[in-house]
Coordinates of C-alpha atoms and ligand atoms in Angstrom, one line a residue:
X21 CA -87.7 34.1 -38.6
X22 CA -84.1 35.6 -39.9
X23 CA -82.2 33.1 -41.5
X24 CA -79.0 34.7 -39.7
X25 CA -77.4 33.8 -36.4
X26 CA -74.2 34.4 -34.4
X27 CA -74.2 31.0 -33.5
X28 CA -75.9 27.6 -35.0
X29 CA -75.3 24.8 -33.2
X30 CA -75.8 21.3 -35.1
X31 CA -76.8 18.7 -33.0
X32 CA -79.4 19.2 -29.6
X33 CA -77.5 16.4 -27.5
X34 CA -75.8 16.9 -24.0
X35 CA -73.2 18.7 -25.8
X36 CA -75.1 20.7 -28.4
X37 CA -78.0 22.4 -26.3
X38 CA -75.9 23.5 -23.3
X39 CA -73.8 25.1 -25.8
X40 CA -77.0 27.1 -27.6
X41 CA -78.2 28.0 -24.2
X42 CA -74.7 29.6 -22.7
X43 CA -74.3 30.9 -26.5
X44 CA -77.7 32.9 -25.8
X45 CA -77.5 33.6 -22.0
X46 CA -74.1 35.5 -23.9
X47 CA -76.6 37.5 -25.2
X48 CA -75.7 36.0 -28.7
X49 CA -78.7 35.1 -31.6
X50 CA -78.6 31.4 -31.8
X51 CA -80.4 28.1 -33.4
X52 CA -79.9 25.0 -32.6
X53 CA -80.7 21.9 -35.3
X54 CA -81.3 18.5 -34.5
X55 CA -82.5 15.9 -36.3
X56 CA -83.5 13.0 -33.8
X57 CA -86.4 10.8 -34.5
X58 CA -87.7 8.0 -32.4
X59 CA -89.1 4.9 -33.0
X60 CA -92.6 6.5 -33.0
X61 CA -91.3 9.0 -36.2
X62 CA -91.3 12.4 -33.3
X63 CA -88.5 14.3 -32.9
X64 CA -87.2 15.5 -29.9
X65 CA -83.7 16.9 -28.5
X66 CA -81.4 15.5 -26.1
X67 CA -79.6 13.1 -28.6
X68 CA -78.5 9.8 -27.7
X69 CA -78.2 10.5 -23.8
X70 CA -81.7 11.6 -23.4
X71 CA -83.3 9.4 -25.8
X72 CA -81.4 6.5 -25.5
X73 CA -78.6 6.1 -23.5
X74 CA -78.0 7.8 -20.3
X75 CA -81.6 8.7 -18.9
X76 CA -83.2 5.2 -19.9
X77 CA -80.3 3.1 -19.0
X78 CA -80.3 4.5 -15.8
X79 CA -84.5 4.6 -15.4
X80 CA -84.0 0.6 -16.2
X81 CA -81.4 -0.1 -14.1
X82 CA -83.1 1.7 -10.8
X83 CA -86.0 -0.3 -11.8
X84 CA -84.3 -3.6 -12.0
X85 CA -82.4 -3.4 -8.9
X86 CA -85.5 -2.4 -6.8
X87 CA -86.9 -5.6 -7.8
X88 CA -83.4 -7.5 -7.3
X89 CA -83.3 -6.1 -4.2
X90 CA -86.7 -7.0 -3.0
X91 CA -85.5 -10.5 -3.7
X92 CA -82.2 -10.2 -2.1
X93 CA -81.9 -7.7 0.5
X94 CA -85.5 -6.9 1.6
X95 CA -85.3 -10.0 4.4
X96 CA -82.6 -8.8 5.8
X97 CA -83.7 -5.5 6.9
X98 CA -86.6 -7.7 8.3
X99 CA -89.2 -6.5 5.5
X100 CA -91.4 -9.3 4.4
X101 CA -93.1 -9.5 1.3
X102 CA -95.7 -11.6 -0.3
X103 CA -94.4 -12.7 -3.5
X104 CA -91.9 -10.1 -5.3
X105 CA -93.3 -9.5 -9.1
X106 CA -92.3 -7.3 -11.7
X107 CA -94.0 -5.9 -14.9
X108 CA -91.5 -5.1 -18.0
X109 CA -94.2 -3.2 -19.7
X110 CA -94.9 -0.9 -16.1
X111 CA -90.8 -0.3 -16.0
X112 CA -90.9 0.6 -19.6
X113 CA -93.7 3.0 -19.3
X114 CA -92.0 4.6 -16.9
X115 CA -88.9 4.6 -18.6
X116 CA -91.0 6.5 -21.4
X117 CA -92.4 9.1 -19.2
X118 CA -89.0 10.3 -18.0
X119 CA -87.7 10.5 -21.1
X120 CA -90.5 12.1 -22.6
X121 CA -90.4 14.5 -19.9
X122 CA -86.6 15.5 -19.7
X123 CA -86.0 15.8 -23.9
X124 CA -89.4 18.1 -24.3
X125 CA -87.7 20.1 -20.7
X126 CA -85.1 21.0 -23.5
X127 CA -87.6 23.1 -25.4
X128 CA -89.0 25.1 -22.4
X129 CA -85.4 25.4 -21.8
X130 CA -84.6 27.2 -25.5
X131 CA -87.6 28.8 -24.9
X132 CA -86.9 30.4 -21.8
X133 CA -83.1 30.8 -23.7
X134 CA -84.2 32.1 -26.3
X135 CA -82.8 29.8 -28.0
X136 CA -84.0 29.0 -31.8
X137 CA -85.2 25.3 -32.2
X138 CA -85.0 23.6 -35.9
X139 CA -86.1 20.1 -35.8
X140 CA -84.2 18.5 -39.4
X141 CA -80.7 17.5 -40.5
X142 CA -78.0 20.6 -40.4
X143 CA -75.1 20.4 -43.2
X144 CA -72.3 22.4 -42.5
X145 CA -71.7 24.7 -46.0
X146 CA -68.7 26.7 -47.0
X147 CA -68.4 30.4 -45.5
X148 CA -70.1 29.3 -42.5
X149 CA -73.8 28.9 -44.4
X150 CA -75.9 26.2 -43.0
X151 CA -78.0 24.1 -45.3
X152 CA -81.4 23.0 -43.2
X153 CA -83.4 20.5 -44.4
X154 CA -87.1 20.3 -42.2
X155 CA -88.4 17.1 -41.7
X156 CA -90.8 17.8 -43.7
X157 CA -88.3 18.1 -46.8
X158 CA -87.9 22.0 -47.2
X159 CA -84.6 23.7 -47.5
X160 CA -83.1 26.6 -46.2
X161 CA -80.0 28.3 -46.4
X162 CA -78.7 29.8 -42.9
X163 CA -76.2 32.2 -41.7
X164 CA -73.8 31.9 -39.2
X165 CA -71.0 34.1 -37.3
X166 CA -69.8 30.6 -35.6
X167 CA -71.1 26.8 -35.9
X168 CA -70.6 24.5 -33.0
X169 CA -70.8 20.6 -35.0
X170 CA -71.8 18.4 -31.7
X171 CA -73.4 15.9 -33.8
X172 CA -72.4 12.9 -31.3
X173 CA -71.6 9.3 -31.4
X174 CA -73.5 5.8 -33.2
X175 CA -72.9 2.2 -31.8
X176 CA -70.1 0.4 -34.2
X177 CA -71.5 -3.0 -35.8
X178 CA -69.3 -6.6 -35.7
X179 CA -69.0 -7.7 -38.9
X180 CA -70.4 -11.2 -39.3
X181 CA -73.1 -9.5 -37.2
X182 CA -75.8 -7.9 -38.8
X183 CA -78.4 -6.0 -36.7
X184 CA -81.7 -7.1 -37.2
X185 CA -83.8 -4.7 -34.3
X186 CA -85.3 -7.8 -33.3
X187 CA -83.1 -10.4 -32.5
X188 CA -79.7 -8.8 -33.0
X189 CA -80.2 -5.3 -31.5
X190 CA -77.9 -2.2 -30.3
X191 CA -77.7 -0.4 -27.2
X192 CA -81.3 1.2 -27.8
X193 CA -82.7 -1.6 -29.1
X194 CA -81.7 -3.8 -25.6
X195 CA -83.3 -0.7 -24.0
X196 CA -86.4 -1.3 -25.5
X197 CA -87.1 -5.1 -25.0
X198 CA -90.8 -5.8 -24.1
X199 CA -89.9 -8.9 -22.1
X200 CA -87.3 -10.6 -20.8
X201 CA -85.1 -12.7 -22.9
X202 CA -84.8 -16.6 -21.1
X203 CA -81.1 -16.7 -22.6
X204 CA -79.4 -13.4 -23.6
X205 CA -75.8 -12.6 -25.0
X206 CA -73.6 -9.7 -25.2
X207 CA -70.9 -8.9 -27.1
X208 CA -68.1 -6.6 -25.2
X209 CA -68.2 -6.5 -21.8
X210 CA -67.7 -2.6 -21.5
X211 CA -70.1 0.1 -20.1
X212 CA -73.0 0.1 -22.2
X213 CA -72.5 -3.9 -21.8
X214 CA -72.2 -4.4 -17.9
X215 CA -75.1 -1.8 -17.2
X216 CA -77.4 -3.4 -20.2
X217 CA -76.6 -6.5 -19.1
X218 CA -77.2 -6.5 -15.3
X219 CA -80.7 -4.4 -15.8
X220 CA -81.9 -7.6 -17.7
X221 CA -80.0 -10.3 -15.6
X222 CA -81.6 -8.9 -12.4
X223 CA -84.9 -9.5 -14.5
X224 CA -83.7 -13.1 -14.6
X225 CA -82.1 -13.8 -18.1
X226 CA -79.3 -16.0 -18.2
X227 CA -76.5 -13.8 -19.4
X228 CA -73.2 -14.6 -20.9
X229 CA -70.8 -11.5 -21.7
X230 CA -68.7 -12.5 -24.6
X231 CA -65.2 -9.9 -24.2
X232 CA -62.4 -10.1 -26.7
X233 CA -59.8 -8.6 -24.5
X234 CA -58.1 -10.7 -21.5
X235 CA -58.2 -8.2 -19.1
X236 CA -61.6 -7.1 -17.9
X237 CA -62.3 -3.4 -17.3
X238 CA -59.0 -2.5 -18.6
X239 CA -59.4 1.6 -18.1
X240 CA -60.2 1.4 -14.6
X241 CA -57.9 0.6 -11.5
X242 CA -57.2 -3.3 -11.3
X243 CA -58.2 -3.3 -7.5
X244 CA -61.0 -2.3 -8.7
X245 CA -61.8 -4.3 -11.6
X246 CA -60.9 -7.1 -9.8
X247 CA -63.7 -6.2 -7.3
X248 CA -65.9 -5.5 -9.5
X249 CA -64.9 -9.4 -11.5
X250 CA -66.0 -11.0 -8.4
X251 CA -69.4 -9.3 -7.7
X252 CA -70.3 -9.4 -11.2
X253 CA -69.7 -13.2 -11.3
X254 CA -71.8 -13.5 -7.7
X255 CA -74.5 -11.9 -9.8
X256 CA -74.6 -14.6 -12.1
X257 CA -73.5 -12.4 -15.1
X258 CA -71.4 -15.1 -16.9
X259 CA -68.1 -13.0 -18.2
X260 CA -65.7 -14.7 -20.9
X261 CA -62.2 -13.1 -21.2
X262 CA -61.1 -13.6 -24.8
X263 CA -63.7 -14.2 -26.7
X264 CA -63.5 -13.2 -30.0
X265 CA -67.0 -13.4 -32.1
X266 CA -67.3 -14.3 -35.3
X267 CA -70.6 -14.5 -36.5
X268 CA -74.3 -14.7 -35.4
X269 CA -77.0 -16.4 -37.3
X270 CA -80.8 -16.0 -36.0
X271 CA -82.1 -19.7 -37.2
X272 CA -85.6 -20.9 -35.0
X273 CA -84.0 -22.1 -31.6
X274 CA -82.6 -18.8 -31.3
X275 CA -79.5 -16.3 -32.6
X276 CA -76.2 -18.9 -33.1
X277 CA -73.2 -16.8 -32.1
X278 CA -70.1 -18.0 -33.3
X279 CA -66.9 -17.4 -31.3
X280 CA -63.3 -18.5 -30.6
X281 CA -61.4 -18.6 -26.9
X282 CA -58.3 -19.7 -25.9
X283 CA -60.1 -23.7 -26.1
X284 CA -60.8 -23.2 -29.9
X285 CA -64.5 -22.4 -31.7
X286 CA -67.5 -22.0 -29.8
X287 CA -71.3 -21.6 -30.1
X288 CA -73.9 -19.9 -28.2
X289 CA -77.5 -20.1 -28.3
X290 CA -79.6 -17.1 -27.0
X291 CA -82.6 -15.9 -27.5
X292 CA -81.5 -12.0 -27.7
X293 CA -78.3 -10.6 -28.9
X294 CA -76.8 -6.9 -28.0
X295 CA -73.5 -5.8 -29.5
X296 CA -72.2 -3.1 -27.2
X297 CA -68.8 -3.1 -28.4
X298 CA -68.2 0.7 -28.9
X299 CA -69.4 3.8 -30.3
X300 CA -67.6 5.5 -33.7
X301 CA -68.6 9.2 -34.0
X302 CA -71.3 10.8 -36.5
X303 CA -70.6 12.6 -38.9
X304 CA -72.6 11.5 -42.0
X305 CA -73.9 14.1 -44.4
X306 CA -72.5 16.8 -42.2
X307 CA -70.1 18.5 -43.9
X308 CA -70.5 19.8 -47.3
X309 CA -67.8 21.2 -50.1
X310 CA -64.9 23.5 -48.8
X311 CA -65.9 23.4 -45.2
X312 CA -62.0 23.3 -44.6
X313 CA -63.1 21.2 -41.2
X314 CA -60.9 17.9 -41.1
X315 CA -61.5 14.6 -39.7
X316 CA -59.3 12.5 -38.4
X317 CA -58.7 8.6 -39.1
X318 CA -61.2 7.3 -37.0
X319 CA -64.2 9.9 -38.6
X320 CA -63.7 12.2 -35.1
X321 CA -63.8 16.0 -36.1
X322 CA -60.2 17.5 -35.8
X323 CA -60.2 19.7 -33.1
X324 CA -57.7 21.4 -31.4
X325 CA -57.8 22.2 -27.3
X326 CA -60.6 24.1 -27.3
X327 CA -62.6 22.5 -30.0
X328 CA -61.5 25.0 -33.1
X329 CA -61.8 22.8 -36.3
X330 CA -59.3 23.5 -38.8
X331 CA -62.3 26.3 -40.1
X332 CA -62.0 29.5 -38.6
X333 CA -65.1 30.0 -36.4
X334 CA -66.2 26.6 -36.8
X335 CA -66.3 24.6 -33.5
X336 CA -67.0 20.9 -32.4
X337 CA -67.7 19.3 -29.3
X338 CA -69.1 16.0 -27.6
X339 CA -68.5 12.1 -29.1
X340 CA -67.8 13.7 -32.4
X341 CA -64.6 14.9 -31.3
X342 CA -61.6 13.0 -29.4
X343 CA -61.5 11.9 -25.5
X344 CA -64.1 10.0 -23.5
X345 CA -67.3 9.8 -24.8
X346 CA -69.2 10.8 -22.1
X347 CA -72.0 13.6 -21.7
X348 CA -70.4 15.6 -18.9
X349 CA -67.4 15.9 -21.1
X350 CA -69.5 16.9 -23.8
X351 CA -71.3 19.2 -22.3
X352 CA -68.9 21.2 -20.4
X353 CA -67.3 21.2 -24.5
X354 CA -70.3 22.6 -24.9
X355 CA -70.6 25.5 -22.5
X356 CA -66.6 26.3 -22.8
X357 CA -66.8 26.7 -26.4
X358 CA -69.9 29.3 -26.3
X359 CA -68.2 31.1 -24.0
X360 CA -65.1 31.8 -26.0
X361 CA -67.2 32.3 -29.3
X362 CA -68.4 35.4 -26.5
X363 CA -64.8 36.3 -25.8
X364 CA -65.1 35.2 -22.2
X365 CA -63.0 32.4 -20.5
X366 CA -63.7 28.6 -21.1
X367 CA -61.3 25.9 -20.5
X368 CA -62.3 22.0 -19.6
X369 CA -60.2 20.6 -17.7
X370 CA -59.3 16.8 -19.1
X371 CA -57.7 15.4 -16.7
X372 CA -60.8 15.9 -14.2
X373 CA -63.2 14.0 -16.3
X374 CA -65.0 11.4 -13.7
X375 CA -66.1 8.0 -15.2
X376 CA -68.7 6.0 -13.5
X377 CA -70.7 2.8 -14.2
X378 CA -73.8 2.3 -12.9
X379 CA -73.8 -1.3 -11.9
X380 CA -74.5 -2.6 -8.2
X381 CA -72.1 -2.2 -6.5
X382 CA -71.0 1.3 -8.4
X383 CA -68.0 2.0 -9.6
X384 CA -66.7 5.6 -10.4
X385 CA -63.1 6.9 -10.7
X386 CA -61.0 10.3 -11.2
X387 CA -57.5 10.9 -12.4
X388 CA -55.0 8.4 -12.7
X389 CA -55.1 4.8 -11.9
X390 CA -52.7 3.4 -9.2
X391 CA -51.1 1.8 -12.7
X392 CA -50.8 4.7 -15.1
X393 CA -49.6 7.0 -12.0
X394 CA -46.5 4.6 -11.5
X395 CA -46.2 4.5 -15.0
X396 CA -45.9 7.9 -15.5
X397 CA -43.0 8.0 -13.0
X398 CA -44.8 9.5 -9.8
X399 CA -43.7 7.6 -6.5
X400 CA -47.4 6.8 -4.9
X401 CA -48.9 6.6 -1.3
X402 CA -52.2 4.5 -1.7
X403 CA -54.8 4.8 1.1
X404 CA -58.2 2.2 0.8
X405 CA -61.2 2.0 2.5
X406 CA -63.8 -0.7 2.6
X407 CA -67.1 -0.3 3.2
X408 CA -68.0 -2.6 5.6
X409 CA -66.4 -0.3 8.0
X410 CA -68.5 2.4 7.1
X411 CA -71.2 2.4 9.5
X412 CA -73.7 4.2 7.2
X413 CA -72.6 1.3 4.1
X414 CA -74.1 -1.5 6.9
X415 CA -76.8 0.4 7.8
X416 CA -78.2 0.6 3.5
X417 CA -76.9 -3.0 4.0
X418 CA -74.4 -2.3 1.4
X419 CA -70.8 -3.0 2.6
X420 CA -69.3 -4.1 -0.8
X421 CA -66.5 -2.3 -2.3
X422 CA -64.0 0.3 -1.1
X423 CA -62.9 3.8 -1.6
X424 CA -59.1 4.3 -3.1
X425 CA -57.4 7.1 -3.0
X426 CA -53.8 7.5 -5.2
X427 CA -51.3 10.1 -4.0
X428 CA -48.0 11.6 -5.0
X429 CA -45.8 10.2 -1.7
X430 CA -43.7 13.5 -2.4
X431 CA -46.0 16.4 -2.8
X432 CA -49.2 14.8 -1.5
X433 CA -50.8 16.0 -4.4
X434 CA -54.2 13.7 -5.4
X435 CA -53.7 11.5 -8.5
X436 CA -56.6 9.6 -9.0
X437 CA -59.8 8.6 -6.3
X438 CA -61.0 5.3 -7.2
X439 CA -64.5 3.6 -5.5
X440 CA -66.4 0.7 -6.2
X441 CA -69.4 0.7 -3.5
X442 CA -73.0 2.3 -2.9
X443 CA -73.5 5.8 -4.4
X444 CA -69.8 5.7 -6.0
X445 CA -71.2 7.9 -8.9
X446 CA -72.4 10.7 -6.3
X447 CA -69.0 9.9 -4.0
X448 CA -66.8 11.0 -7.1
X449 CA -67.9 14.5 -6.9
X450 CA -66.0 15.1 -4.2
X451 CA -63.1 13.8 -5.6
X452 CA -63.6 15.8 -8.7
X453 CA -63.8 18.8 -6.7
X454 CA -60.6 18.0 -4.6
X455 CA -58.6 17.3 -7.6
X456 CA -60.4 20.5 -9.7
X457 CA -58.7 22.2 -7.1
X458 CA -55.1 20.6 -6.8
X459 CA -56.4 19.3 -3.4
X460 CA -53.5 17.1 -1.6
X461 CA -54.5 14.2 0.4
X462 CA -54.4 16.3 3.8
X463 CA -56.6 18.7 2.4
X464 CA -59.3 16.0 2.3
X465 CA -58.0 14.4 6.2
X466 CA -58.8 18.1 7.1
X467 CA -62.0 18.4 5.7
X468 CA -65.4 17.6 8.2
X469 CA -67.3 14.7 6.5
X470 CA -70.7 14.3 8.2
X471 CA -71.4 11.2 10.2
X472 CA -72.6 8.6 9.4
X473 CA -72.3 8.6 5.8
X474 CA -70.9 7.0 2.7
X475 CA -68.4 10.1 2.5
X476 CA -66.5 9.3 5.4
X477 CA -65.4 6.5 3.0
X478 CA -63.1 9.3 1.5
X479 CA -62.3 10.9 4.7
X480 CA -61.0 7.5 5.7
X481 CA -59.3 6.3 2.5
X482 CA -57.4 9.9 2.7
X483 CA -56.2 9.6 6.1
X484 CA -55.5 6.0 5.2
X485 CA -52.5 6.9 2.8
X486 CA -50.8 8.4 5.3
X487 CA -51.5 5.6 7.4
X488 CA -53.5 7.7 9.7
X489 CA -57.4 6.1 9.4
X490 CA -59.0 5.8 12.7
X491 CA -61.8 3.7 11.7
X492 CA -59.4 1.0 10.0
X493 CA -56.3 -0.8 11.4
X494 CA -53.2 0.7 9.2
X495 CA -51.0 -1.5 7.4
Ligands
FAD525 P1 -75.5 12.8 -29.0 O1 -76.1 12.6 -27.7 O2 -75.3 11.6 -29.9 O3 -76.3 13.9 -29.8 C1 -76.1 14.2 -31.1 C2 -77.4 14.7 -31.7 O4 -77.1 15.4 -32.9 C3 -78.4 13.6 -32.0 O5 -79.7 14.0 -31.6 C4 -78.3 13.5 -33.5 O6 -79.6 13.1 -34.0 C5 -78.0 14.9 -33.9 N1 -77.4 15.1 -35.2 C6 -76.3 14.4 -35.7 N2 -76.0 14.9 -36.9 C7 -76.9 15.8 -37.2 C8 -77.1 16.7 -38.3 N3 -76.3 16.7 -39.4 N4 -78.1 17.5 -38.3 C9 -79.0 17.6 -37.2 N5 -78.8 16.8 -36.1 C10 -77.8 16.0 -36.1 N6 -72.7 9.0 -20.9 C11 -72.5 9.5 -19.6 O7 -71.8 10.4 -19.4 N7 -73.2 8.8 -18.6 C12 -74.0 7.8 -18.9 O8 -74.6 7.2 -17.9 C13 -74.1 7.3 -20.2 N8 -74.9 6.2 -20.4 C14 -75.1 5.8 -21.7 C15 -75.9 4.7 -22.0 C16 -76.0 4.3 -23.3 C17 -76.9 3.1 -23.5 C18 -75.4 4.9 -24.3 C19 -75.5 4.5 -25.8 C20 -74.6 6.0 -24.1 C21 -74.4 6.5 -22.8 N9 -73.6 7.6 -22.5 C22 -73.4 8.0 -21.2 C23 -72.8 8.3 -23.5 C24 -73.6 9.6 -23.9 O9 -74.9 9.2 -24.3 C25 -72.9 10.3 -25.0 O10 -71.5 10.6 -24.5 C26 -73.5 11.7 -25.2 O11 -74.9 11.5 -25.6 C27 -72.8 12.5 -26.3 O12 -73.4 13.7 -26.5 P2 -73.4 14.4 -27.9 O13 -74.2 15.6 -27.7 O14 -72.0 14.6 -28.3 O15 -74.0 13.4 -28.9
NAD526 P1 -66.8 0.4 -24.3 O1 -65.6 0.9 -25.1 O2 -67.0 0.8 -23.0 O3 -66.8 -1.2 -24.3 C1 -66.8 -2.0 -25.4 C2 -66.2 -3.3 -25.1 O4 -66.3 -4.2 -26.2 C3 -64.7 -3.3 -24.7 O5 -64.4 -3.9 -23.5 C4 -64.0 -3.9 -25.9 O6 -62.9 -4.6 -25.6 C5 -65.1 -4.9 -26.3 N1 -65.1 -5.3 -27.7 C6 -64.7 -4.6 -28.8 N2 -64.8 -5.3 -29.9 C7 -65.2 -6.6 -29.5 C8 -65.5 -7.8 -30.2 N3 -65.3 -7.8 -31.5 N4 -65.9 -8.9 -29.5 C9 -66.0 -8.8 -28.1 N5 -65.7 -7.6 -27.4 C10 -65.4 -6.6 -28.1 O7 -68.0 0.8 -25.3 P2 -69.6 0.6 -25.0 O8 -69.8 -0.1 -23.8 O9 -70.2 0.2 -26.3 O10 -69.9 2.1 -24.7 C11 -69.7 3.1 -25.7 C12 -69.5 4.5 -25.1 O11 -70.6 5.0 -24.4 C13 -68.3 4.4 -24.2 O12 -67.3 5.3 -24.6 C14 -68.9 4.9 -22.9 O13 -68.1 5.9 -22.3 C15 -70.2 5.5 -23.2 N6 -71.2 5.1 -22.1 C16 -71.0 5.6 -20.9 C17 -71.7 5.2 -19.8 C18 -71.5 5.7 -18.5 O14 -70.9 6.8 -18.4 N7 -72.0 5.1 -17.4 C19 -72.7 4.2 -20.0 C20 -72.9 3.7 -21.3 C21 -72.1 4.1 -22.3

């Protein structure tokens, strides 16, 4: 194997192998390192997303809320069962098998690619060398043309709260529980924390979401955190605005967490503990001597636009550089930046980044909140549309929530789509795609949207900010 390249890319996540494989379907020699290892000691690419965020989370929540709602929903559609069960160890094989499945797709992937695999740690050397270290302990010393660092994201630790992969555990670690904790707590009531926590309240632990901020959800619209508030709360996932933790002890009744709210000190007694309260990029032992690549105060990789590091030729993409850490953003990072590196165009366009959470109901938004788009001056048109008008919502018995679309009340152009309801994380797409292409509200009025489905939610909520929504009286 040559020990040269046009392109290495360090790190195999959703922002790392998309970049090797446009970097070789550019017709350009490429490796790609990674040095992921799970529990079991095998490697295997895909990074966080694959292994331990995105693709599990999401195979556990499914599971979970088929068996909630069995429980919950199943009688009203007139389906009867016999006793609803579920089996932790079934869900979590399953789990396994779709991860297994998706991270070794990567390699018949780079295979197909051509794309060079290298399963060990990457360090980023001077003059663009690579120093690769196997996981077997052998060095070698590899060329590059370019380097792409995507070498991701790691969840932050409280202090006062020392992880114990037991009691105390992480975002993986609360994905890998082999039963269901009687009393469970989590600290920060973010993403990882509301999707974490309703997959194991659903399986019946008592939850309690310790937040330090006041304001729940604070990034997202407040209709729609406000919705959300009051589902969540229905669900019996117990919330706590302002709760700042202090400590947590695991003693033989259980982990003691310490905190403080607006009534003075508290303490908590749960059986399992998951600190979700962030993620701080990863750089550690990636950059050797007179790289001339710069981080920035937080430990993100300076880049500029379109991901150049302050080294010529050296690129980074994904959580270890600035904006949402998300693996769509990273990975169209990814494919932008092995494009240019082949002299073609690439561009991502920030301000089109969709967010969603995958809690029941959904929630999923584009652009700018009603808030930020009156804060940056814009004078606003707001259209809403619930679901329990939508005829195809009733039907999946699934009328929660409303779609929200914010417009400019001058130019009609699309600021932000917001929706909290069934599907909300497929919905979005359309909003993306209307707002990718400057689309103004009437744009969307104009456009068919099949009958009956969820996307007539849209149609609606567009034709409701000009106060023109059949299905819905207009105010
Ligand atoms: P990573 O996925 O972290 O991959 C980086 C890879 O580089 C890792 O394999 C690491 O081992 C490797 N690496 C690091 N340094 C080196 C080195 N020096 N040498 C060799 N290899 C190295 N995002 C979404 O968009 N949707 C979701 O639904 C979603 N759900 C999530 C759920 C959870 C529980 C978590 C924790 C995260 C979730 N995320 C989700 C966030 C998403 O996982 C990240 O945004 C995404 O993985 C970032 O991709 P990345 O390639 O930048 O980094
Ligand atoms: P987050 O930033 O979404 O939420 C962390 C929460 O913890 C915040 O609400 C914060 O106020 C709170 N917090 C911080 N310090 C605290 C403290 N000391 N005590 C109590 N609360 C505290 O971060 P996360 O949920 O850990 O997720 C990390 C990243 O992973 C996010 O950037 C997210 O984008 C990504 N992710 C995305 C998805 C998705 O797209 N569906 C799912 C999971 C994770």
């Amino acid at each position: 194997m040559s020990d040269s390249f046009d392109v290495i890319v360090i790190g195999g996540g959703p922002a790392g192998y998309p970049a090797a494989i446009r970097a070789a379907q550019n017709k350009l020699s490429v490796a790609c390192i990674d040095e992921w290892k799970n529990r079991d000691g095998s490697s295997a690419f895909g990074g966080t997303c694959l292994n331990a965020g995105c693709i599990p989370s999401k195979a556990l929540l499914e599971s979970s809320e088929l068996y909630h709602r069995a429980l919950h929903e199943f009688a009203a559609h007139g389906v009867t069962l016999d006793g609803v069960g579920f089996d932790v160890a079934a869900m979590q094989k399953r789990k396994g098998g779709i991860v297994r499945q998706m991270t070794q797709g990567i390699l018949t992937l780079f295979k197909g690619a051509g794309v060079t695999a290298l399963t060990g740690h990457g360090r980023l050397l001077a003059d663009k060398k690579v120093e690769f270290t196997g996981h077997d302990g052998a060095k070698r010393t590899l060329q590059a043309k370019h380097v792409v660092l995507a070498s991701g994201s790691e969840p932050m630790a409280l202090r006062g709260v020392a992880f114990d992969g037991e009691r105390i555990v992480d975002s993986w670690g609360a994905l890998e529980f082999g039963e269901v904790p009687k009393r469970l707590c989590v600290i920060g009531a973010g993403v990882i924390g509301l999707e974490l926590g309703s997959v194991w309240r659903r399986l019946g632990s008592e939850t309690v979401m310790l937040e330090a901020l006041e304001q729940f959800l604070p990034m997202a619209d407040s209709q729609l955190s406000k919705e959300a508030a009051r589902h969540f709360k229905k669900q019996g996932l117990d919330i706590r605005l302002g709760a700042k933790v202090s400590s947590a002890t695991v003693k033989p009744d259980g982990v003691h967490v310490g905190y403080t709210d607006a009534k003075g000190a508290q303490t908590l007694v749960v059986d399992r503990l998951i600190v979700a309260i962030g993620r701080r990029p990863f750089t550690k032992d990636l950059l050797g001597d007179g790289t001339g690549v710069a981080l920035d105060e937080r430990g993100f990789v300076q880049v500029d636009e379109q991901c150049r590091t302050a080294a010529a030729d050296v690129w980074a993409v994904g959580d270890c550089v600035r904006g949402p850490m998300l693996a769509h953003k990273g990975k169209e990072e990814g494919v932008a930046v092995a494009d240019l590196i082949a002299g073609h165009y690439g561009h991502v366009n920030y301000k089109v980044i969709p967010s969603v959470i995958y809690t029941a109901p959904e929630i999923a938004w584009v652009g700018q909140t009603e808030e930020q788009a009156k804060a940056a001056g814009r004078s606003t048109k707001i259209g809403s549309f619930p679901f329990a008008a939508s005829g195809r919502a009733k039907a999946m018995e699934a009328g929660a929530g409303f779609c929200k679309v914010v417009a400019d009340a001058g130019t009609d152009e699309i600021l932000g789509i917001h929706i909290i309801g069934p599907m909300a994380g497929e919905l979005i797409a359309e909003a993306v795609l209307a707002m990718e292409y400057s689309a103004s509200s009437e744009d969307l009025q104009r456009t068919i949207h099949a009958h009956p489905t969820l996307s007539e939610a849209v149609h609606e909520a567009a034709l409701a900010a000009d106060k023109r929504a059949i299905d819905i009286p207009n105010r």
